[in-house]
Amino acid sequence: MGKQKTYTLQFWLLCTSSFLFFASFNMIIPELPSFLTKLGGEDYKGFIISLFTLTAGLSRPFSGKLTDKVGRIPVMVFGAAVCFALGFIYPFVTTIFGFFVLRLVHGFSTGFKPTGTVAYVADVVPIKKRGEAMGIAGFFGTTGMAFGPSLGSKITLLYSIDVMFYASSVLAILSILILVGMKETLENKETLRWSHLQITRHDVYEPSALPPSIVMALTVFSFGIVLTVIPDFSDHLGITNRGHFFTIFTLSSLLVRIIAGKLSDKWGREPVLMLSTSSYIISLLVIGFSESVAQFFTGAVIYGLAVGMNSPTLFAWTADLSPDKSRGKAMATTFIALELGIMMGAILSGWTFSNNPANFPITFGMGALTASLALCYLVLRKRKQKLKSITEHA
């Protein structure tokens, strides 16, 4: 099958939309700690990310079910549309309570578009190219994540934080406009009805997605730490633009995303994940003990390589293990694990850090520990499969 036939215009439009969407909601992250501090909530920084990811996780059963019933595109449009509206509300928030209510709503909305996106990607590419396709789609999303934080901080420095919030809305609406006219890939889609919004325990969890979900939760725990503590770590080291760390690790992840996806297609998902979890451990120890900007950014590069290998491989693994009819639910299950991992990382790092730079090593050490648990799980799972194979052929 030729390259052009594998990656259609629909696929590239989806990738561009992902770039704009991820840039939209990531551009505000580096400035939120100082925004909350000005509202008098500096002791609640750990909740900036944790509440966001809590409702993003709660939205996944809805987004997964709607993706499998109503269609991939309507789910993506809804998520981006709410993000567009919220960018115009942030500037008018004047209380800590109002800020966190907005973060709850924002998190719920962002739980929709990525679920629809990964299901759409799995629909439009052959299974033998799935890892590579997830890597390419992740490349665009990650580029948006890299572009967003530095752009947001730059706009804030040159103009104001209000202008930055409005700019995030502009990117969100552009991500919607690109989706207009795209072909829906869900066969036999249904008209939205009330039953689609009634979630049972069977809609929350897809058993086939358990292995990638475990690895996802244990590895992205560190991302909750990064999102919560890195802005303060940057200030501690005298780095003016709080978005630089995010840009560096995200650009680093771009270097390996497509390659890692290809390698996971060739070597298998688990060997690549063992490499990524090992990289997580090293990077978090380097970051946690950083005493210079050079060491800090070196840790960012290694962390980016870990993220770049981890994400596309986990979603390709989820697609491999899941039945076609439950693909949206399986992706949602893995995303729920992602949100839970980030949320716990954010909450525990906020408490552990407690606005004290002396706590940086132990805070990032927690992330190294959970990544070590993920590596142990993968090794033990591989050994168990090997023993089973030997027993069956004995």
mmCIF file of C-alpha atoms in Angstrom:
data_model
loop_
_atom_site.group_PDB
_atom_site.id
_atom_site.type_symbol
_atom_site.label_atom_id
_atom_site.label_comp_id
_atom_site.label_asym_id
_atom_site.label_seq_id
_atom_site.Cartn_x
_atom_site.Cartn_y
_atom_site.Cartn_z
ATOM 1 C CA MET A 1 0.000 0.000 0.000
ATOM 2 C CA GLY A 2 1.423 3.388 -1.021
ATOM 3 C CA LYS A 3 2.212 6.189 1.391
ATOM 4 C CA GLN A 4 -0.395 8.546 -0.058
ATOM 5 C CA LYS A 5 -3.089 5.905 0.281
ATOM 6 C CA THR A 6 -2.080 5.209 3.884
ATOM 7 C CA TYR A 7 -2.037 8.854 4.976
ATOM 8 C CA THR A 8 -4.960 10.660 3.390
ATOM 9 C CA LEU A 9 -5.923 14.342 3.435
ATOM 10 C CA GLN A 10 -8.343 13.515 6.262
ATOM 11 C CA PHE A 11 -5.441 12.261 8.347
ATOM 12 C CA TRP A 12 -3.328 15.382 7.790
ATOM 13 C CA LEU A 13 -6.263 17.699 8.514
ATOM 14 C CA LEU A 14 -6.810 15.847 11.770
ATOM 15 C CA CYS A 15 -3.131 16.229 12.663
ATOM 16 C CA THR A 16 -3.268 19.981 12.005
ATOM 17 C CA SER A 17 -6.378 20.300 14.141
ATOM 18 C CA SER A 18 -4.579 18.484 16.962
ATOM 19 C CA PHE A 19 -1.656 20.891 16.715
ATOM 20 C CA LEU A 20 -3.952 23.886 17.174
ATOM 21 C CA PHE A 21 -6.011 22.261 19.938
ATOM 22 C CA PHE A 22 -3.041 21.228 22.075
ATOM 23 C CA ALA A 23 -1.405 24.629 21.597
ATOM 24 C CA SER A 24 -4.657 26.250 22.713
ATOM 25 C CA PHE A 25 -4.977 24.756 26.174
ATOM 26 C CA ASN A 26 -1.261 24.233 26.855
ATOM 27 C CA MET A 27 -0.330 27.854 26.231
ATOM 28 C CA ILE A 28 -2.022 28.963 29.445
ATOM 29 C CA ILE A 29 -0.376 26.386 31.770
ATOM 30 C CA PRO A 30 2.929 28.170 32.628
ATOM 31 C CA GLU A 31 1.106 31.352 33.673
ATOM 32 C CA LEU A 32 -1.621 29.749 35.794
ATOM 33 C CA PRO A 33 0.453 29.406 39.021
ATOM 34 C CA SER A 34 1.193 33.144 39.098
ATOM 35 C CA PHE A 35 -2.404 33.910 38.073
ATOM 36 C CA LEU A 36 -3.665 31.847 41.018
ATOM 37 C CA THR A 37 -1.110 33.457 43.354
ATOM 38 C CA LYS A 38 -2.459 36.900 42.466
ATOM 39 C CA LEU A 39 -5.906 35.650 43.449
ATOM 40 C CA GLY A 40 -4.457 34.642 46.838
ATOM 41 C CA GLY A 41 -4.312 30.912 46.151
ATOM 42 C CA GLU A 42 -0.582 30.159 46.111
ATOM 43 C CA ASP A 43 -1.078 27.257 48.548
ATOM 44 C CA TYR A 44 -3.416 25.515 46.093
ATOM 45 C CA LYS A 45 -1.114 25.219 43.068
ATOM 46 C CA GLY A 46 -1.353 21.425 43.115
ATOM 47 C CA PHE A 47 -5.055 21.712 42.270
ATOM 48 C CA ILE A 48 -4.483 23.700 39.058
ATOM 49 C CA ILE A 49 -3.666 20.519 37.170
ATOM 50 C CA SER A 50 -5.333 17.937 39.424
ATOM 51 C CA LEU A 51 -8.862 19.383 39.166
ATOM 52 C CA PHE A 52 -8.400 19.825 35.420
ATOM 53 C CA THR A 53 -7.376 16.185 35.005
ATOM 54 C CA LEU A 54 -10.062 14.970 37.426
ATOM 55 C CA THR A 55 -12.896 16.207 35.233
ATOM 56 C CA ALA A 56 -11.014 15.269 32.059
ATOM 57 C CA GLY A 57 -10.974 11.729 33.463
ATOM 58 C CA LEU A 58 -14.657 11.899 34.390
ATOM 59 C CA SER A 59 -15.449 12.955 30.836
ATOM 60 C CA ARG A 60 -13.739 9.950 29.246
ATOM 61 C CA PRO A 61 -16.614 7.442 29.691
ATOM 62 C CA PHE A 62 -18.912 9.979 28.008
ATOM 63 C CA SER A 63 -16.456 10.756 25.216
ATOM 64 C CA GLY A 64 -15.696 7.057 24.689
ATOM 65 C CA LYS A 65 -19.368 6.075 24.479
ATOM 66 C CA LEU A 66 -20.286 9.022 22.245
ATOM 67 C CA THR A 67 -17.284 8.304 20.003
ATOM 68 C CA ASP A 68 -18.548 4.736 19.471
ATOM 69 C CA LYS A 69 -22.214 5.756 19.083
ATOM 70 C CA VAL A 70 -22.555 9.281 17.649
ATOM 71 C CA GLY A 71 -19.254 9.636 15.808
ATOM 72 C CA ARG A 72 -15.644 10.717 16.081
ATOM 73 C CA ILE A 73 -16.061 14.206 14.612
ATOM 74 C CA PRO A 74 -18.986 15.492 16.750
ATOM 75 C CA VAL A 75 -17.050 14.523 19.891
ATOM 76 C CA MET A 76 -13.948 16.382 18.676
ATOM 77 C CA VAL A 77 -15.928 19.491 17.742
ATOM 78 C CA PHE A 78 -17.673 19.643 21.118
ATOM 79 C CA GLY A 79 -14.413 19.474 23.073
ATOM 80 C CA ALA A 80 -12.739 22.229 21.075
ATOM 81 C CA ALA A 81 -15.853 24.455 21.107
ATOM 82 C CA VAL A 82 -15.988 24.538 24.909
ATOM 83 C CA CYS A 83 -12.275 25.407 25.075
ATOM 84 C CA PHE A 84 -12.955 28.274 22.689
ATOM 85 C CA ALA A 85 -15.642 29.686 24.995
ATOM 86 C CA LEU A 86 -13.601 29.310 28.190
ATOM 87 C CA GLY A 87 -10.721 31.433 26.910
ATOM 88 C CA PHE A 88 -13.040 34.434 27.057
ATOM 89 C CA ILE A 89 -14.100 33.684 30.644
ATOM 90 C CA TYR A 90 -10.716 33.327 32.392
ATOM 91 C CA PRO A 91 -9.993 37.111 32.343
ATOM 92 C CA PHE A 92 -13.164 37.785 34.332
ATOM 93 C CA VAL A 93 -12.370 35.367 37.173
ATOM 94 C CA THR A 94 -11.638 37.210 40.425
ATOM 95 C CA THR A 95 -11.913 34.493 43.101
ATOM 96 C CA ILE A 96 -10.076 31.251 43.886
ATOM 97 C CA PHE A 97 -13.375 29.356 43.847
ATOM 98 C CA GLY A 98 -14.306 30.764 40.432
ATOM 99 C CA PHE A 99 -10.882 29.863 39.074
ATOM 100 C CA PHE A 100 -11.179 26.227 40.122
ATOM 101 C CA VAL A 101 -14.748 25.943 38.816
ATOM 102 C CA LEU A 102 -13.412 27.080 35.457
ATOM 103 C CA ARG A 103 -10.585 24.545 35.628
ATOM 104 C CA LEU A 104 -13.148 21.792 36.293
ATOM 105 C CA VAL A 105 -15.176 22.770 33.216
ATOM 106 C CA HIS A 106 -12.036 23.189 31.112
ATOM 107 C CA GLY A 107 -10.831 19.721 32.073
ATOM 108 C CA PHE A 108 -14.170 18.105 31.220
ATOM 109 C CA SER A 109 -14.141 19.632 27.736
ATOM 110 C CA THR A 110 -10.571 18.606 26.895
ATOM 111 C CA GLY A 111 -11.470 14.999 27.679
ATOM 112 C CA PHE A 112 -13.421 14.832 24.411
ATOM 113 C CA LYS A 113 -11.234 15.819 21.491
ATOM 114 C CA PRO A 114 -8.241 13.488 22.093
ATOM 115 C CA THR A 115 -10.544 10.461 22.493
ATOM 116 C CA GLY A 116 -12.199 11.153 19.148
ATOM 117 C CA THR A 117 -8.826 11.854 17.554
ATOM 118 C CA VAL A 118 -7.068 8.602 18.447
ATOM 119 C CA ALA A 119 -10.146 6.558 17.487
ATOM 120 C CA TYR A 120 -10.263 8.372 14.114
ATOM 121 C CA VAL A 121 -6.555 7.692 13.512
ATOM 122 C CA ALA A 122 -7.017 3.984 14.302
ATOM 123 C CA ASP A 123 -9.937 3.918 11.819
ATOM 124 C CA VAL A 124 -8.143 5.453 8.838
ATOM 125 C CA VAL A 125 -4.769 3.664 8.832
ATOM 126 C CA PRO A 126 -3.878 -0.041 8.353
ATOM 127 C CA ILE A 127 -3.017 -2.002 11.505
ATOM 128 C CA LYS A 128 0.583 -2.556 10.356
ATOM 129 C CA LYS A 129 1.051 1.240 10.274
ATOM 130 C CA ARG A 130 -0.814 1.969 13.507
ATOM 131 C CA GLY A 131 2.229 2.690 15.682
ATOM 132 C CA GLU A 132 3.721 4.957 13.034
ATOM 133 C CA ALA A 133 0.393 6.778 12.551
ATOM 134 C CA MET A 134 -0.007 7.356 16.295
ATOM 135 C CA GLY A 135 3.539 8.694 16.291
ATOM 136 C CA ILE A 136 2.798 11.130 13.461
ATOM 137 C CA ALA A 137 -0.464 12.301 15.056
ATOM 138 C CA GLY A 138 1.352 12.628 18.360
ATOM 139 C CA PHE A 139 4.084 14.607 16.606
ATOM 140 C CA PHE A 140 1.555 17.273 15.624
ATOM 141 C CA GLY A 141 -0.120 17.312 19.032
ATOM 142 C CA THR A 142 3.236 17.501 20.754
ATOM 143 C CA THR A 143 4.372 20.300 18.462
ATOM 144 C CA GLY A 144 1.296 22.183 19.632
ATOM 145 C CA MET A 145 2.245 21.439 23.236
ATOM 146 C CA ALA A 146 5.749 22.780 22.547
ATOM 147 C CA PHE A 147 4.543 25.840 20.680
ATOM 148 C CA GLY A 148 1.840 26.733 23.201
ATOM 149 C CA PRO A 149 3.631 27.352 26.528
ATOM 150 C CA SER A 150 6.378 29.596 25.140
ATOM 151 C CA LEU A 151 3.860 31.465 22.980
ATOM 152 C CA GLY A 152 1.576 31.951 25.966
ATOM 153 C CA SER A 153 4.370 33.258 28.185
ATOM 154 C CA LYS A 154 5.633 35.513 25.378
ATOM 155 C CA ILE A 155 2.174 37.018 24.800
ATOM 156 C CA THR A 156 1.810 37.560 28.553
ATOM 157 C CA LEU A 157 5.202 39.321 28.740
ATOM 158 C CA LEU A 158 4.528 41.524 25.708
ATOM 159 C CA TYR A 159 0.846 42.270 26.293
ATOM 160 C CA SER A 160 -1.087 40.786 29.216
ATOM 161 C CA ILE A 161 -2.395 37.516 30.569
ATOM 162 C CA ASP A 162 -5.895 38.461 29.353
ATOM 163 C CA VAL A 163 -4.659 38.748 25.760
ATOM 164 C CA MET A 164 -3.018 35.343 26.187
ATOM 165 C CA PHE A 165 -6.346 33.788 27.251
ATOM 166 C CA TYR A 166 -8.072 35.312 24.193
ATOM 167 C CA ALA A 167 -5.313 33.960 21.937
ATOM 168 C CA SER A 168 -5.949 30.454 23.299
ATOM 169 C CA SER A 169 -9.582 30.813 22.196
ATOM 170 C CA VAL A 170 -8.522 31.783 18.690
ATOM 171 C CA LEU A 171 -6.440 28.618 18.338
ATOM 172 C CA ALA A 172 -9.327 26.507 19.654
ATOM 173 C CA ILE A 173 -11.793 27.834 17.081
ATOM 174 C CA LEU A 174 -9.257 27.296 14.294
ATOM 175 C CA SER A 175 -8.954 23.644 15.341
ATOM 176 C CA ILE A 176 -12.730 23.319 14.896
ATOM 177 C CA LEU A 177 -12.862 25.000 11.477
ATOM 178 C CA ILE A 178 -10.347 22.501 10.086
ATOM 179 C CA LEU A 179 -12.676 19.639 11.028
ATOM 180 C CA VAL A 180 -15.572 21.072 9.001
ATOM 181 C CA GLY A 181 -16.177 18.892 5.959
ATOM 182 C CA MET A 182 -14.122 15.937 7.196
ATOM 183 C CA LYS A 183 -15.606 12.500 6.538
ATOM 184 C CA GLU A 184 -16.962 10.632 9.559
ATOM 185 C CA THR A 185 -15.360 7.192 9.945
ATOM 186 C CA LEU A 186 -17.873 5.581 12.321
ATOM 187 C CA GLU A 187 -20.189 3.215 10.484
ATOM 188 C CA ASN A 188 -23.861 3.043 11.505
ATOM 189 C CA LYS A 189 -23.608 6.170 13.648
ATOM 190 C CA GLU A 190 -26.618 7.067 15.783
ATOM 191 C CA THR A 191 -28.430 10.326 16.461
ATOM 192 C CA LEU A 192 -27.612 11.752 19.886
ATOM 193 C CA ARG A 193 -30.161 10.767 22.482
ATOM 194 C CA TRP A 194 -30.469 10.770 26.260
ATOM 195 C CA SER A 195 -29.428 7.105 26.625
ATOM 196 C CA HIS A 196 -26.006 8.010 25.204
ATOM 197 C CA LEU A 197 -25.410 10.221 28.239
ATOM 198 C CA GLN A 198 -26.404 7.544 30.734
ATOM 199 C CA ILE A 199 -23.158 5.942 31.845
ATOM 200 C CA THR A 200 -23.016 2.491 33.418
ATOM 201 C CA ARG A 201 -19.970 0.722 34.854
ATOM 202 C CA HIS A 202 -19.626 -1.136 31.534
ATOM 203 C CA ASP A 203 -19.086 2.210 29.749
ATOM 204 C CA VAL A 204 -16.282 3.239 32.081
ATOM 205 C CA TYR A 205 -13.836 0.383 31.658
ATOM 206 C CA GLU A 206 -12.680 -1.751 28.735
ATOM 207 C CA PRO A 207 -10.829 -4.802 30.179
ATOM 208 C CA SER A 208 -8.623 -5.240 27.106
ATOM 209 C CA ALA A 209 -7.027 -1.843 27.799
ATOM 210 C CA LEU A 210 -5.791 -2.753 31.310
ATOM 211 C CA PRO A 211 -2.071 -3.402 30.493
ATOM 212 C CA PRO A 212 -1.460 -0.087 28.671
ATOM 213 C CA SER A 213 -3.579 1.721 31.264
ATOM 214 C CA ILE A 214 -1.379 0.516 34.127
ATOM 215 C CA VAL A 215 1.786 1.683 32.376
ATOM 216 C CA MET A 216 0.110 4.950 31.407
ATOM 217 C CA ALA A 217 -0.945 5.830 34.961
ATOM 218 C CA LEU A 218 2.450 5.006 36.479
ATOM 219 C CA THR A 219 4.451 6.968 33.897
ATOM 220 C CA VAL A 220 2.310 10.096 33.535
ATOM 221 C CA PHE A 221 2.296 10.501 37.325
ATOM 222 C CA SER A 222 5.525 12.413 36.673
ATOM 223 C CA PHE A 223 3.767 14.717 34.207
ATOM 224 C CA GLY A 224 1.520 15.922 37.021
ATOM 225 C CA ILE A 225 4.694 16.776 38.938
ATOM 226 C CA VAL A 226 6.195 18.582 35.940
ATOM 227 C CA LEU A 227 3.076 20.652 35.247
ATOM 228 C CA THR A 228 2.723 21.660 38.909
ATOM 229 C CA VAL A 229 6.301 22.265 40.045
ATOM 230 C CA ILE A 230 8.361 23.206 36.956
ATOM 231 C CA PRO A 231 7.150 26.860 36.864
ATOM 232 C CA ASP A 232 8.473 27.338 40.438
ATOM 233 C CA PHE A 233 11.647 25.389 39.655
ATOM 234 C CA SER A 234 12.188 27.728 36.679
ATOM 235 C CA ASP A 235 11.790 30.776 38.933
ATOM 236 C CA HIS A 236 14.217 29.216 41.449
ATOM 237 C CA LEU A 237 16.888 28.858 38.764
ATOM 238 C CA GLY A 238 16.273 32.385 37.441
ATOM 239 C CA ILE A 239 14.679 31.346 34.127
ATOM 240 C CA THR A 240 12.469 34.256 33.015
ATOM 241 C CA ASN A 241 10.229 32.401 30.557
ATOM 242 C CA ARG A 242 8.489 29.628 32.496
ATOM 243 C CA GLY A 243 7.543 27.942 29.229
ATOM 244 C CA HIS A 244 11.121 27.126 28.174
ATOM 245 C CA PHE A 245 11.291 23.777 30.004
ATOM 246 C CA PHE A 246 7.998 22.687 28.436
ATOM 247 C CA THR A 247 9.190 23.709 24.984
ATOM 248 C CA ILE A 248 12.508 21.876 25.339
ATOM 249 C CA PHE A 249 11.069 18.582 26.575
ATOM 250 C CA THR A 250 8.274 18.718 24.000
ATOM 251 C CA LEU A 251 10.629 19.413 21.097
ATOM 252 C CA SER A 252 12.830 16.574 22.368
ATOM 253 C CA SER A 253 9.842 14.226 22.301
ATOM 254 C CA LEU A 254 9.263 15.148 18.661
ATOM 255 C CA LEU A 255 12.653 13.699 17.753
ATOM 256 C CA VAL A 256 11.585 10.175 18.660
ATOM 257 C CA ARG A 257 7.793 10.013 18.308
ATOM 258 C CA ILE A 258 7.585 8.781 14.727
ATOM 259 C CA ILE A 259 10.690 6.597 15.065
ATOM 260 C CA ALA A 260 9.371 5.055 18.297
ATOM 261 C CA GLY A 261 6.019 4.341 16.646
ATOM 262 C CA LYS A 262 7.767 2.595 13.763
ATOM 263 C CA LEU A 263 9.973 0.592 16.106
ATOM 264 C CA SER A 264 6.966 -0.530 18.131
ATOM 265 C CA ASP A 265 5.366 -1.762 14.884
ATOM 266 C CA LYS A 266 8.549 -3.760 14.167
ATOM 267 C CA TRP A 267 9.838 -4.870 17.589
ATOM 268 C CA GLY A 268 6.627 -4.897 19.601
ATOM 269 C CA ARG A 269 5.087 -2.419 22.023
ATOM 270 C CA GLU A 270 6.572 -3.704 25.288
ATOM 271 C CA PRO A 271 10.305 -3.502 24.413
ATOM 272 C CA VAL A 272 9.882 0.157 23.411
ATOM 273 C CA LEU A 273 7.950 0.838 26.624
ATOM 274 C CA MET A 274 10.750 -0.681 28.701
ATOM 275 C CA LEU A 275 13.132 1.790 27.095
ATOM 276 C CA SER A 276 10.758 4.710 27.689
ATOM 277 C CA THR A 277 10.181 3.892 31.368
ATOM 278 C CA SER A 278 13.947 3.636 31.934
ATOM 279 C CA SER A 279 14.338 7.077 30.355
ATOM 280 C CA TYR A 280 11.641 8.468 32.653
ATOM 281 C CA ILE A 281 13.570 7.281 35.712
ATOM 282 C CA ILE A 282 16.859 8.849 34.585
ATOM 283 C CA SER A 283 15.293 12.160 33.539
ATOM 284 C CA LEU A 284 13.362 12.705 36.760
ATOM 285 C CA LEU A 285 16.438 12.121 38.894
ATOM 286 C CA VAL A 286 18.444 14.558 36.741
ATOM 287 C CA ILE A 287 15.718 17.213 37.019
ATOM 288 C CA GLY A 288 15.104 16.728 40.730
ATOM 289 C CA PHE A 289 18.744 17.238 41.648
ATOM 290 C CA SER A 290 19.344 20.126 39.210
ATOM 291 C CA GLU A 291 21.449 22.964 40.558
ATOM 292 C CA SER A 292 22.068 24.685 37.234
ATOM 293 C CA VAL A 293 20.051 25.685 34.190
ATOM 294 C CA ALA A 294 22.159 23.365 32.004
ATOM 295 C CA GLN A 295 21.373 20.322 34.171
ATOM 296 C CA PHE A 296 17.722 21.340 34.360
ATOM 297 C CA PHE A 297 17.392 21.526 30.587
ATOM 298 C CA THR A 298 19.375 18.301 30.123
ATOM 299 C CA GLY A 299 16.751 16.607 32.262
ATOM 300 C CA ALA A 300 14.086 18.199 30.068
ATOM 301 C CA VAL A 301 15.647 16.669 26.936
ATOM 302 C CA ILE A 302 15.768 13.162 28.444
ATOM 303 C CA TYR A 303 12.228 13.543 29.774
ATOM 304 C CA GLY A 304 11.054 14.506 26.307
ATOM 305 C CA LEU A 305 12.636 11.386 24.801
ATOM 306 C CA ALA A 306 10.772 9.283 27.375
ATOM 307 C CA VAL A 307 7.439 10.955 26.608
ATOM 308 C CA GLY A 308 8.003 10.655 22.857
ATOM 309 C CA MET A 309 8.540 6.898 23.086
ATOM 310 C CA ASN A 310 5.781 6.289 25.626
ATOM 311 C CA SER A 311 2.657 7.977 24.312
ATOM 312 C CA PRO A 312 2.285 6.710 20.703
ATOM 313 C CA THR A 313 3.325 3.200 21.750
ATOM 314 C CA LEU A 314 0.724 3.015 24.528
ATOM 315 C CA PHE A 315 -2.129 4.164 22.274
ATOM 316 C CA ALA A 316 -1.070 1.791 19.497
ATOM 317 C CA TRP A 317 -0.959 -1.012 22.103
ATOM 318 C CA THR A 318 -4.457 -0.055 23.252
ATOM 319 C CA ALA A 319 -5.740 -0.194 19.666
ATOM 320 C CA ASP A 320 -4.059 -3.602 19.166
ATOM 321 C CA LEU A 321 -5.698 -5.135 22.229
ATOM 322 C CA SER A 322 -9.202 -3.681 21.841
ATOM 323 C CA PRO A 323 -12.161 -5.013 19.785
ATOM 324 C CA ASP A 324 -13.163 -2.720 16.889
ATOM 325 C CA LYS A 325 -16.636 -2.112 18.304
ATOM 326 C CA SER A 326 -15.179 -0.923 21.630
ATOM 327 C CA ARG A 327 -12.230 1.067 20.332
ATOM 328 C CA GLY A 328 -13.541 4.395 21.602
ATOM 329 C CA LYS A 329 -14.162 2.904 25.054
ATOM 330 C CA ALA A 330 -10.696 1.326 25.101
ATOM 331 C CA MET A 331 -9.045 4.630 24.201
ATOM 332 C CA ALA A 332 -11.163 6.330 26.859
ATOM 333 C CA THR A 333 -10.015 3.755 29.432
ATOM 334 C CA THR A 334 -6.364 4.498 28.674
ATOM 335 C CA PHE A 335 -7.108 8.225 28.825
ATOM 336 C CA ILE A 336 -8.798 7.770 32.224
ATOM 337 C CA ALA A 337 -5.565 6.168 33.440
ATOM 338 C CA LEU A 338 -3.684 9.145 32.015
ATOM 339 C CA GLU A 339 -5.881 11.642 33.860
ATOM 340 C CA LEU A 340 -5.701 9.695 37.141
ATOM 341 C CA GLY A 341 -1.926 9.480 36.910
ATOM 342 C CA ILE A 342 -1.505 13.193 36.199
ATOM 343 C CA MET A 343 -4.024 14.132 38.891
ATOM 344 C CA MET A 344 -2.296 12.090 41.591
ATOM 345 C CA GLY A 345 1.092 13.403 40.516
ATOM 346 C CA ALA A 346 -0.148 16.982 40.676
ATOM 347 C CA ILE A 347 -1.821 16.641 44.088
ATOM 348 C CA LEU A 348 1.037 14.757 45.773
ATOM 349 C CA SER A 349 3.714 16.991 44.269
ATOM 350 C CA GLY A 350 1.875 20.120 45.418
ATOM 351 C CA TRP A 351 1.780 18.792 48.982
ATOM 352 C CA THR A 352 5.345 17.470 48.899
ATOM 353 C CA PHE A 353 6.873 20.585 47.351
ATOM 354 C CA SER A 354 4.976 22.982 49.686
ATOM 355 C CA ASN A 355 6.633 26.002 48.021
ATOM 356 C CA ASN A 356 10.009 24.910 49.436
ATOM 357 C CA PRO A 357 12.885 24.506 46.892
ATOM 358 C CA ALA A 358 14.625 22.075 49.279
ATOM 359 C CA ASN A 359 11.866 19.584 48.426
ATOM 360 C CA PHE A 360 12.587 19.443 44.677
ATOM 361 C CA PRO A 361 14.635 16.175 44.858
ATOM 362 C CA ILE A 362 12.048 14.188 46.817
ATOM 363 C CA THR A 363 9.199 15.603 44.708
ATOM 364 C CA PHE A 364 10.717 14.415 41.424
ATOM 365 C CA GLY A 365 11.972 11.259 43.134
ATOM 366 C CA MET A 366 8.327 10.221 43.533
ATOM 367 C CA GLY A 367 7.976 10.296 39.756
ATOM 368 C CA ALA A 368 11.109 8.186 39.333
ATOM 369 C CA LEU A 369 9.627 5.650 41.760
ATOM 370 C CA THR A 370 6.320 5.260 39.881
ATOM 371 C CA ALA A 371 8.191 4.953 36.560
ATOM 372 C CA SER A 372 10.263 2.178 38.188
ATOM 373 C CA LEU A 373 7.032 0.375 39.094
ATOM 374 C CA ALA A 374 5.911 0.621 35.449
ATOM 375 C CA LEU A 375 9.208 -0.893 34.307
ATOM 376 C CA CYS A 376 8.846 -3.745 36.824
ATOM 377 C CA TYR A 377 5.299 -4.441 35.594
ATOM 378 C CA LEU A 378 6.459 -4.653 31.967
ATOM 379 C CA VAL A 379 9.377 -6.952 32.815
ATOM 380 C CA LEU A 380 7.222 -9.270 34.926
ATOM 381 C CA ARG A 381 4.490 -9.339 32.246
ATOM 382 C CA LYS A 382 7.046 -10.241 29.584
ATOM 383 C CA ARG A 383 8.460 -13.054 31.748
ATOM 384 C CA LYS A 384 4.984 -14.403 32.454
ATOM 385 C CA GLN A 385 4.179 -14.457 28.725
ATOM 386 C CA LYS A 386 7.487 -16.214 27.998
ATOM 387 C CA LEU A 387 6.841 -18.875 30.639
ATOM 388 C CA LYS A 388 3.308 -19.388 29.284
ATOM 389 C CA SER A 389 4.664 -19.814 25.766
ATOM 390 C CA ILE A 390 7.261 -22.379 26.942
ATOM 391 C CA THR A 391 4.580 -24.312 28.867
ATOM 392 C CA GLU A 392 2.223 -24.389 25.851
ATOM 393 C CA HIS A 393 4.954 -25.709 23.554
ATOM 394 C CA ALA A 394 6.317 -28.221 26.049
#
